[in-house]
Amino acid sequence: MQGGSSGIGYGLKYQARCISDVKADTDYTSFLTGTLSLKEENEVHLLRLSSGGSELICEGLFSHPNEIWDLASCPFDQRIFSTVFSTGESFGAAIWQIPELYGQLNSPQLERIASLDAHVGKVNCVLWWPSGRCDKLISMDEQNIFLWSLDSSKKSAEVLSKDSAGMLHSLSGGAWNPHDVNAVAATGESSVQFWDLRTMKKVNSIERAHVRGVDYNPKREHILVTAEDESGIHVWDLRKAKVPVQELPGHTHWTWAVKCNPEYDGLILSAGTDSAVNLWYASASSTDEKTSERPVESTRQRVNLLLNSYTDYEDSVYGLAWSSREPWVFASLSYDGRVVIESVKPFLPRI
Amino acid sequence: MATEAAPMDEKAKRMRDLLSSFYAPDPSISTSGSSISTSFDNINSTSFDADQYMDLMIKKSNLEVLLQRHVQMAAEIKNLDTDLQMLVYENYNKFISATDTIKRMKSNIFGMEGNMDQLLQKIMSVQSRSDGVNTSLFEKREHIEKLHRTRNLLRKVQFIYDLPARLHKCIKSEAYGDAVRFYTGAMPILKVYGDTSFQDCRRDSEEAIKIIIKNLQTKLFSDSESIQARAEAAVLLKQLDVPVDSLKAKLLEKLEQSLDGLQINPEEARKLAKQNDSSNDAESDDQRPAKIHEDAVRGFSEAMRAYREIFPDSEERLFKLARALTAMHFESMELYIRKRVSTEDFLGIFRIIWEDVVLMDEVLPEAALSDLSAEAAQVTLKQYVARMFSHLQQDISDTLLKFGINQKEAVEGEVLKVVLEASKKAVLQGTTDIFQDFHQLLDENTGIFIKMKELIIGWIQKGFQDFFRSLEAQFLVLSGKTSSSNDTEGGLIEGKSSDKIHAGLILVLAQLSVFIEQKVIPRVTEEIATSFSGGNSQAFENGPAFIPGELCRVFHAASEKLLQHYIDTRTQKVSVLLRKRFKTPNWVKHKEPREVHMFVDMFLHELEEVGKEVKQVLPQGTFRKHKRTDSNGSNTTTSSRSNTLHNDKMTRSNSQRARSQLFETHLAKLFKQKVEIFTKVEFTQESVVTTTVKLCLKSLQEYVRLQTFNRSGFQQIQLDIQFLKAPLKETVEDEAAIDFLLDEVIVAASERCLDVIPLEPPILDKLIQAKLAKSKEHNNNNTVSS
């Protein structure tokens, strides 16, 4: 429908779920994405947006031994990234390094720096220290959360501490608080839980079922955004976590992922299984105004909140990433392996 | 006579002219009054020139005329001669008589002086005699005067001595006015001599006065006395230097106390109002509280009038009292309307209060009671209007919640339908009633209402606007879909009771919103336009208070939101079901499928519930499936046919060709017309069911995509989906989309399968038949047991 043709597309060979912004690459706007194919040779693609911003170039193509369920680029070294993979029967997580001079090699091999092999269950995600050079990592499986120390030169990683969320919670993903590096949020079956990494204990939780995605607002402390299967997107203030401060309708089907823009406060991107990516604007000021004349306010918000809906996808969209270098650019990845880069510049004046 | 008079006149005139020309040398004065023109032919003029006249005459006239003139002139001259002779004779006579008179006076005046002297002597002697008498009588007169003074003094003393008796007499005859006059008259004397000569007297009279004061006070206090009498008493007391202020204070206090008696208390108010209304037909009954109240207020106002006259300086206090009474009235009114009150009662009480106010206003026009009460009435009325709306809202939500919708009933019985109808009625009836009430309010003719009509209309319009807005908000609260960012209360509602809120209620709310949007708001708009239009001044500032377009939009949005919410809650339930289904088994180590998994039953059961709920509440869509009726009978054939179709496709794909299959599906997608899965939900049974099914199947697909299957796991999915196909197509209008989604699930499963080998069609068919038989048996058992 609207804005369909504006995106820059790139096709992966197989189905795929995850895409990550290469934060450490300061020269180019790059993204890493990995395929999810049970039976075929899986690949990791390093994509670069051409300087004109009109083309998406494949900078590197690396084979990956297993299907990739999660992929995260290291925030301080553009050649390092983590994956969570599955052999079909078991799950694993590893840190990889893209070889130097990969452009000149014929079939460059990824170098496995470390294996995060303390997990037994289904691994969900690997989180990097939110900013700056730090060797700390977090990995989660359905029941446990691990804090790792990575030594990239020695090519090893060791567990610093761990905690178990308990059988019932069955964690599914998480986010590291960029404002407080000791706090990590994890989504579970029936709640969003928060850990303090110093004590490695659960400190808080939001009772909310079926949360798929979670993201901290990098511009405003205490603000967390969650994406839920049926009930859309919620914005929370962690100081009063009983009730969400704002509610966005989300998607026609499940809302799968949600990402806050790293630069523009209140700009939220969500991806859903209704083959759409929605751009929202959840302004902080409007949440403050709410005390007075709520009905009028809320109707007004409902009208204005959705800035745009990108619907040029053939399948469910699972992967979503803002570029940190050009914060008005985001990459989305639908299940059929199509990467679409879009710019939200036309909507920025409306904020 | 007349003929003689004319020549006489002429003669006299001529003589006068002559005389005057003689005496007055200025000819202009003498001749100005006469009619004779002053031309040179005027012979009487002083400037008459005989020669010139002759010349002119000769020149102008002929001989005959001249001759005539001559004769005429000669006659005139003769006349004049005789006249002059007469004049001389007459005057001569007068001179002679005057000389005679003077001669006589001269002789008479002689001898007068001697007489005068005589007279003087006589008067002198009279004077000396009178002096003599005066001196001889002087002493006696002096004495008499002294006696007279003494007598006066004695009379006064007598009066003072008599004072006590007199006062007593006055007391007896209640002539207090006289008594006070006597006493004040005697006062100076008593003051001067009270301690000496008139001691007893003073004491006695003071005692008497005391009695009088007492009597006067009782008179002042007694309500039975006429105001005149009481006012007099007050004046007398004041004359007696009794401290009136304390009396006044006491009286006013009493008046204040009587206020309590006048208070309309809420319990009685209803009775009062009733009685007041029926007062026309039951005049005989004097004991009715309304009458009593009226009398009481009348008495109160009379008393106020009296006090006002008695104590002119106490107005402020009285104002305060009157205001207090008014304020009290309105306060109790406010209390009263806190409960539910019919407009009739409300108006009844209002009328009573207004009458009271009018009564008091007559007495104390300066207290500005009517302004005060107009203000208070405005506030009260506004509250009343607001309260009416809140009552209506309460009614509606009560109706909605009255039927404790629980799971079973909602599906089995017709509870949802009942609730929907009841709440529709509540809304319609409620608005009708409220309009009636407002009509009553507007028809009311009590003074203050007339002034406030515009305001009332404004309130009504604004009231409706607010009412619908808050109703919408309440619907959202009731549905558990409160806009999340509220106070903690809202959060509690959401957090705690969202599980308890039955999905059916949400559906009812959705449909009710549609009803309000399509029926109620237009009706209200119409009603307002016909009866309650009229620009109140605020309308120009903020635009009209009642904006039906906006409300329609609000309710339209609400209905869509609620419907979506209904579908969400329903799919959420299915989602939980599916989640459990896919989380529990280890799909990689799945055993061979033996039967259709039971989650299918649960899923279908949920859908059935949705179908039943929807049927009760929503209208049927216009679009109906043509195939529906004939496919009912031939259930098995349809399913088997689709089986074979599907199996053809499936047998072609096996593990070796999995990859090509992926391409195939992609290719197929490219060429297949993209099936719109997420269409807009309409308010029809079919649309809601279809949307629910679509969303559930999409969820199913997503769950499948998250798993990895072995061959048996895949086969299990294949079997389940195959089984679902027939019943789903039964219930859903958009078969193509369902087909597409079911295929998508199979495709997703095959993509996530390590070893794709589908079940053989015969086995598939057999298992499905077994399941069908089993469920049929189950149903039979159920019907038998029930």
Tab-separated table of C-alpha atoms in Angstrom, chain B residues 458-714:
chain	number	residue	atom	x	y	z
B	458	GLY	CA	-26.864	24.338	27.371
B	459	TRP	CA	-26.426	21.941	30.247
B	460	ILE	CA	-28.560	19.347	28.596
B	461	GLN	CA	-26.576	19.535	25.419
B	462	LYS	CA	-23.325	19.455	27.216
B	463	GLY	CA	-24.693	16.767	29.492
B	464	PHE	CA	-25.458	14.526	26.576
B	465	GLN	CA	-22.063	15.110	25.118
B	466	ASP	CA	-20.371	14.243	28.372
B	467	PHE	CA	-22.722	11.391	29.007
B	468	PHE	CA	-21.944	9.671	25.771
B	469	ARG	CA	-18.283	10.266	26.218
B	470	SER	CA	-18.216	8.786	29.659
B	471	LEU	CA	-20.456	5.975	28.527
B	472	GLU	CA	-17.916	5.124	25.891
B	473	ALA	CA	-15.161	5.280	28.481
B	474	GLN	CA	-17.184	3.056	30.731
B	475	PHE	CA	-17.740	0.574	27.968
B	476	LEU	CA	-14.037	0.370	27.542
B	477	VAL	CA	-13.577	-0.083	31.269
B	478	LEU	CA	-16.250	-2.749	31.374
B	479	SER	CA	-14.646	-4.539	28.510
B	480	GLY	CA	-11.377	-4.562	30.414
B	481	LYS	CA	-9.732	-2.590	27.675
B	482	THR	CA	-9.197	0.563	29.596
B	483	SER	CA	-6.743	2.838	28.051
B	484	SER	CA	-3.904	1.618	30.067
B	485	SER	CA	-2.322	4.820	31.181
B	486	ASN	CA	-4.781	5.706	33.890
B	487	ASP	CA	-4.563	6.015	37.581
B	488	THR	CA	-4.056	2.937	39.647
B	489	GLU	CA	-7.751	2.309	39.802
B	490	GLY	CA	-7.929	1.770	36.104
B	491	GLY	CA	-4.934	-0.423	36.371
B	492	LEU	CA	-6.564	-2.527	39.019
B	493	ILE	CA	-9.613	-3.014	36.927
B	494	GLU	CA	-7.509	-4.077	34.075
B	495	GLY	CA	-5.196	-6.235	36.063
B	496	LYS	CA	-7.662	-7.999	38.217
B	497	SER	CA	-10.821	-8.452	36.369
B	498	SER	CA	-9.689	-8.826	32.816
B	499	ASP	CA	-9.882	-12.575	33.222
B	500	LYS	CA	-13.292	-12.352	34.733
B	501	ILE	CA	-14.762	-10.220	32.034
B	502	HIS	CA	-16.532	-12.525	29.758
B	503	ALA	CA	-15.832	-12.199	26.096
B	504	GLY	CA	-19.556	-12.229	25.439
B	505	LEU	CA	-19.949	-9.023	27.359
B	506	ILE	CA	-17.374	-7.377	25.155
B	507	LEU	CA	-19.332	-8.491	22.134
B	508	VAL	CA	-22.510	-7.108	23.625
B	509	LEU	CA	-20.748	-3.850	24.317
B	510	ALA	CA	-19.511	-3.702	20.769
B	511	GLN	CA	-22.951	-4.237	19.362
B	512	LEU	CA	-24.408	-1.787	21.845
B	513	SER	CA	-21.938	0.812	20.669
B	514	VAL	CA	-23.115	0.269	17.129
B	515	PHE	CA	-26.665	0.608	18.306
B	516	ILE	CA	-25.883	3.834	20.093
B	517	GLU	CA	-24.036	5.167	17.097
B	518	GLN	CA	-26.768	4.316	14.630
B	519	LYS	CA	-29.952	4.704	16.608
B	520	VAL	CA	-29.555	6.499	19.858
B	521	ILE	CA	-27.363	9.379	18.847
B	522	PRO	CA	-29.492	10.311	15.822
B	523	ARG	CA	-32.533	10.187	18.025
B	524	VAL	CA	-30.964	12.316	20.660
B	525	THR	CA	-29.767	14.714	18.004
B	526	GLU	CA	-33.225	14.990	16.601
B	527	GLU	CA	-34.751	15.465	19.994
B	528	ILE	CA	-32.262	18.135	20.893
B	529	ALA	CA	-32.816	19.840	17.582
B	530	THR	CA	-36.571	19.944	18.044
B	531	SER	CA	-36.909	20.681	21.709
B	532	PHE	CA	-33.660	21.780	23.160
B	533	SER	CA	-32.080	23.848	20.515
B	534	GLY	CA	-31.478	27.440	21.175
B	535	GLY	CA	-28.288	29.326	21.356
B	536	ASN	CA	-26.998	29.742	24.760
B	537	SER	CA	-24.323	32.294	24.851
B	538	GLN	CA	-21.618	29.774	25.539
B	539	ALA	CA	-22.372	28.100	22.286
B	540	PHE	CA	-20.784	30.901	20.436
B	541	GLU	CA	-17.612	30.705	22.396
B	542	ASN	CA	-16.844	27.032	22.232
B	543	GLY	CA	-19.012	25.877	19.434
B	544	PRO	CA	-22.127	23.848	20.101
B	545	ALA	CA	-21.963	21.698	23.193
B	546	PHE	CA	-23.561	18.687	21.622
B	547	ILE	CA	-21.664	17.438	18.610
B	548	PRO	CA	-23.362	14.319	17.292
B	549	GLY	CA	-20.816	13.840	14.564
B	550	GLU	CA	-18.020	13.584	17.033
B	551	LEU	CA	-19.989	11.238	19.244
B	552	CYS	CA	-20.824	9.022	16.321
B	553	ARG	CA	-17.182	8.909	15.479
B	554	VAL	CA	-16.300	8.077	19.046
B	555	PHE	CA	-18.795	5.287	19.244
B	556	HIS	CA	-17.893	4.012	15.848
B	557	ALA	CA	-14.295	3.791	16.937
B	558	ALA	CA	-15.379	2.244	20.212
B	559	SER	CA	-17.491	-0.387	18.520
B	560	GLU	CA	-14.662	-1.336	16.243
B	561	LYS	CA	-12.257	-1.380	19.099
B	562	LEU	CA	-14.571	-3.495	21.199
B	563	LEU	CA	-15.195	-5.920	18.400
B	564	GLN	CA	-11.479	-6.156	17.845
B	565	HIS	CA	-11.074	-6.650	21.530
B	566	TYR	CA	-13.609	-9.424	21.482
B	567	ILE	CA	-11.783	-11.157	18.698
B	568	ASP	CA	-8.528	-10.581	20.526
B	569	THR	CA	-9.785	-12.137	23.730
B	570	ARG	CA	-11.173	-15.043	21.837
B	571	THR	CA	-8.064	-15.629	19.802
B	572	GLN	CA	-6.009	-15.158	22.908
B	573	LYS	CA	-7.763	-18.106	24.461
B	574	VAL	CA	-7.080	-20.199	21.401
B	575	SER	CA	-3.549	-18.896	21.428
B	576	VAL	CA	-3.024	-20.202	24.932
B	577	LEU	CA	-4.376	-23.500	23.822
B	578	LEU	CA	-2.045	-23.632	20.859
B	579	ARG	CA	0.895	-22.493	22.893
B	580	LYS	CA	0.412	-25.364	25.274
B	581	ARG	CA	-0.013	-27.720	22.397
B	582	PHE	CA	3.282	-26.699	20.859
B	583	LYS	CA	5.342	-26.182	23.981
B	584	THR	CA	4.589	-29.490	25.607
B	585	PRO	CA	5.768	-32.263	23.328
B	586	ASN	CA	9.242	-32.694	22.058
B	587	TRP	CA	8.492	-32.436	18.398
B	588	VAL	CA	11.844	-33.700	17.295
B	589	LYS	CA	11.172	-36.968	19.044
B	590	HIS	CA	7.513	-37.210	18.230
B	591	LYS	CA	5.886	-40.609	17.977
B	592	GLU	CA	3.898	-41.723	15.031
B	593	PRO	CA	0.467	-40.137	14.876
B	594	ARG	CA	-2.228	-42.445	16.127
B	595	GLU	CA	-5.152	-40.129	16.212
B	596	VAL	CA	-6.153	-36.572	15.697
B	597	HIS	CA	-4.866	-34.586	18.637
B	598	MET	CA	-7.422	-33.378	21.096
B	599	PHE	CA	-6.426	-29.730	20.815
B	600	VAL	CA	-8.391	-29.774	17.601
B	601	ASP	CA	-11.510	-30.537	19.576
B	602	MET	CA	-10.810	-27.742	21.980
B	603	PHE	CA	-10.105	-25.371	19.159
B	604	LEU	CA	-13.345	-26.279	17.442
B	605	HIS	CA	-15.166	-25.992	20.710
B	606	GLU	CA	-13.870	-22.469	21.166
B	607	LEU	CA	-14.965	-21.594	17.683
B	608	GLU	CA	-18.345	-23.061	18.374
B	609	GLU	CA	-18.672	-20.843	21.401
B	610	VAL	CA	-17.706	-17.839	19.348
B	611	GLY	CA	-20.309	-18.869	16.798
B	612	LYS	CA	-23.009	-19.145	19.409
B	613	GLU	CA	-22.165	-15.865	21.054
B	614	VAL	CA	-21.994	-14.116	17.762
B	615	LYS	CA	-25.310	-15.539	16.687
B	616	GLN	CA	-26.981	-14.102	19.745
B	617	VAL	CA	-25.612	-10.640	19.350
B	618	LEU	CA	-24.643	-9.789	15.828
B	619	PRO	CA	-26.789	-9.625	12.714
B	620	GLN	CA	-26.260	-12.029	9.857
B	621	GLY	CA	-24.237	-10.785	6.982
B	622	THR	CA	-25.872	-10.219	3.651
B	623	PHE	CA	-23.338	-12.390	1.968
B	624	ARG	CA	-24.112	-16.036	2.540
B	625	LYS	CA	-22.362	-19.023	1.272
B	626	HIS	CA	-24.302	-20.764	-1.400
B	627	LYS	CA	-22.576	-23.995	-0.779
B	628	ARG	CA	-23.436	-24.103	2.807
B	629	THR	CA	-26.744	-25.855	2.597
B	630	ASP	CA	-25.727	-28.650	0.298
B	631	SER	CA	-22.412	-29.267	1.961
B	632	ASN	CA	-24.223	-29.900	5.212
B	633	GLY	CA	-25.557	-33.201	4.018
B	634	SER	CA	-22.482	-34.496	2.292
B	635	ASN	CA	-19.935	-33.927	4.939
B	636	THR	CA	-17.658	-36.809	4.277
B	637	THR	CA	-17.501	-36.500	0.555
B	638	THR	CA	-16.315	-32.955	0.741
B	639	SER	CA	-13.581	-33.790	3.141
B	640	SER	CA	-12.379	-36.783	1.240
B	641	ARG	CA	-12.312	-34.861	-1.946
B	642	SER	CA	-10.186	-32.201	-0.453
B	643	ASN	CA	-8.072	-34.921	1.050
B	644	THR	CA	-7.188	-36.320	-2.276
B	645	LEU	CA	-6.521	-32.958	-3.710
B	646	HIS	CA	-4.223	-32.088	-0.919
B	647	ASN	CA	-2.517	-35.405	-0.900
B	648	ASP	CA	-1.644	-35.126	-4.494
B	649	LYS	CA	0.302	-32.095	-3.649
B	650	MET	CA	1.840	-33.605	-0.601
B	651	THR	CA	2.963	-36.840	-2.202
B	652	ARG	CA	4.900	-34.943	-4.724
B	653	SER	CA	6.950	-33.320	-2.055
B	654	ASN	CA	9.257	-35.473	-0.072
B	655	SER	CA	12.426	-34.970	1.821
B	656	GLN	CA	14.696	-34.964	-1.186
B	657	ARG	CA	12.703	-32.306	-2.836
B	658	ALA	CA	12.167	-30.154	0.169
B	659	ARG	CA	14.246	-27.380	-1.199
B	660	SER	CA	12.586	-27.344	-4.552
B	661	GLN	CA	9.347	-27.342	-2.692
B	662	LEU	CA	10.321	-24.172	-0.938
B	663	PHE	CA	10.950	-22.559	-4.267
B	664	GLU	CA	7.749	-24.004	-5.461
B	665	THR	CA	5.767	-22.480	-2.690
B	666	HIS	CA	7.449	-19.173	-3.252
B	667	LEU	CA	6.681	-19.448	-6.899
B	668	ALA	CA	3.152	-20.493	-6.184
B	669	LYS	CA	2.762	-17.489	-3.937
B	670	LEU	CA	3.965	-15.241	-6.678
B	671	PHE	CA	1.368	-16.462	-9.074
B	672	LYS	CA	-1.409	-17.066	-6.669
B	673	GLN	CA	-3.496	-14.058	-6.068
B	674	LYS	CA	-2.394	-12.827	-2.729
B	675	VAL	CA	-5.057	-13.865	-0.321
B	676	GLU	CA	-6.100	-11.061	1.913
B	677	ILE	CA	-5.919	-12.628	5.295
B	678	PHE	CA	-6.384	-9.577	7.410
B	679	THR	CA	-9.492	-7.967	6.118
B	680	LYS	CA	-11.550	-5.462	7.979
B	681	VAL	CA	-13.936	-6.923	10.490
B	682	GLU	CA	-17.583	-6.218	9.891
B	683	PHE	CA	-20.440	-6.374	12.290
B	684	THR	CA	-21.817	-9.636	11.027
B	685	GLN	CA	-21.734	-13.103	12.472
B	686	GLU	CA	-19.767	-14.458	9.563
B	687	SER	CA	-17.178	-11.759	9.479
B	688	VAL	CA	-16.348	-12.109	13.158
B	689	VAL	CA	-16.131	-15.874	13.019
B	690	THR	CA	-14.025	-15.765	9.889
B	691	THR	CA	-11.657	-13.233	11.345
B	692	THR	CA	-11.290	-15.278	14.489
B	693	VAL	CA	-10.542	-18.406	12.545
B	694	LYS	CA	-8.079	-16.601	10.344
B	695	LEU	CA	-6.210	-15.150	13.261
B	696	CYS	CA	-6.125	-18.507	15.017
B	697	LEU	CA	-4.783	-20.248	11.970
B	698	LYS	CA	-2.166	-17.579	11.551
B	699	SER	CA	-1.152	-18.126	15.158
B	700	LEU	CA	-1.017	-21.833	14.485
B	701	GLN	CA	1.295	-21.197	11.588
B	702	GLU	CA	3.533	-19.016	13.712
B	703	TYR	CA	3.729	-21.628	16.436
B	704	VAL	CA	4.611	-24.251	13.886
B	705	ARG	CA	7.375	-22.080	12.533
B	706	LEU	CA	8.987	-21.911	15.943
B	707	GLN	CA	9.329	-25.676	16.226
B	708	THR	CA	11.420	-28.287	14.544
B	709	PHE	CA	9.658	-31.506	13.633
B	710	ASN	CA	10.662	-35.021	12.912
B	711	ARG	CA	8.716	-36.997	10.418
B	712	SER	CA	6.078	-38.131	12.884
B	713	GLY	CA	5.673	-34.658	14.250
B	714	PHE	CA	5.040	-33.355	10.794
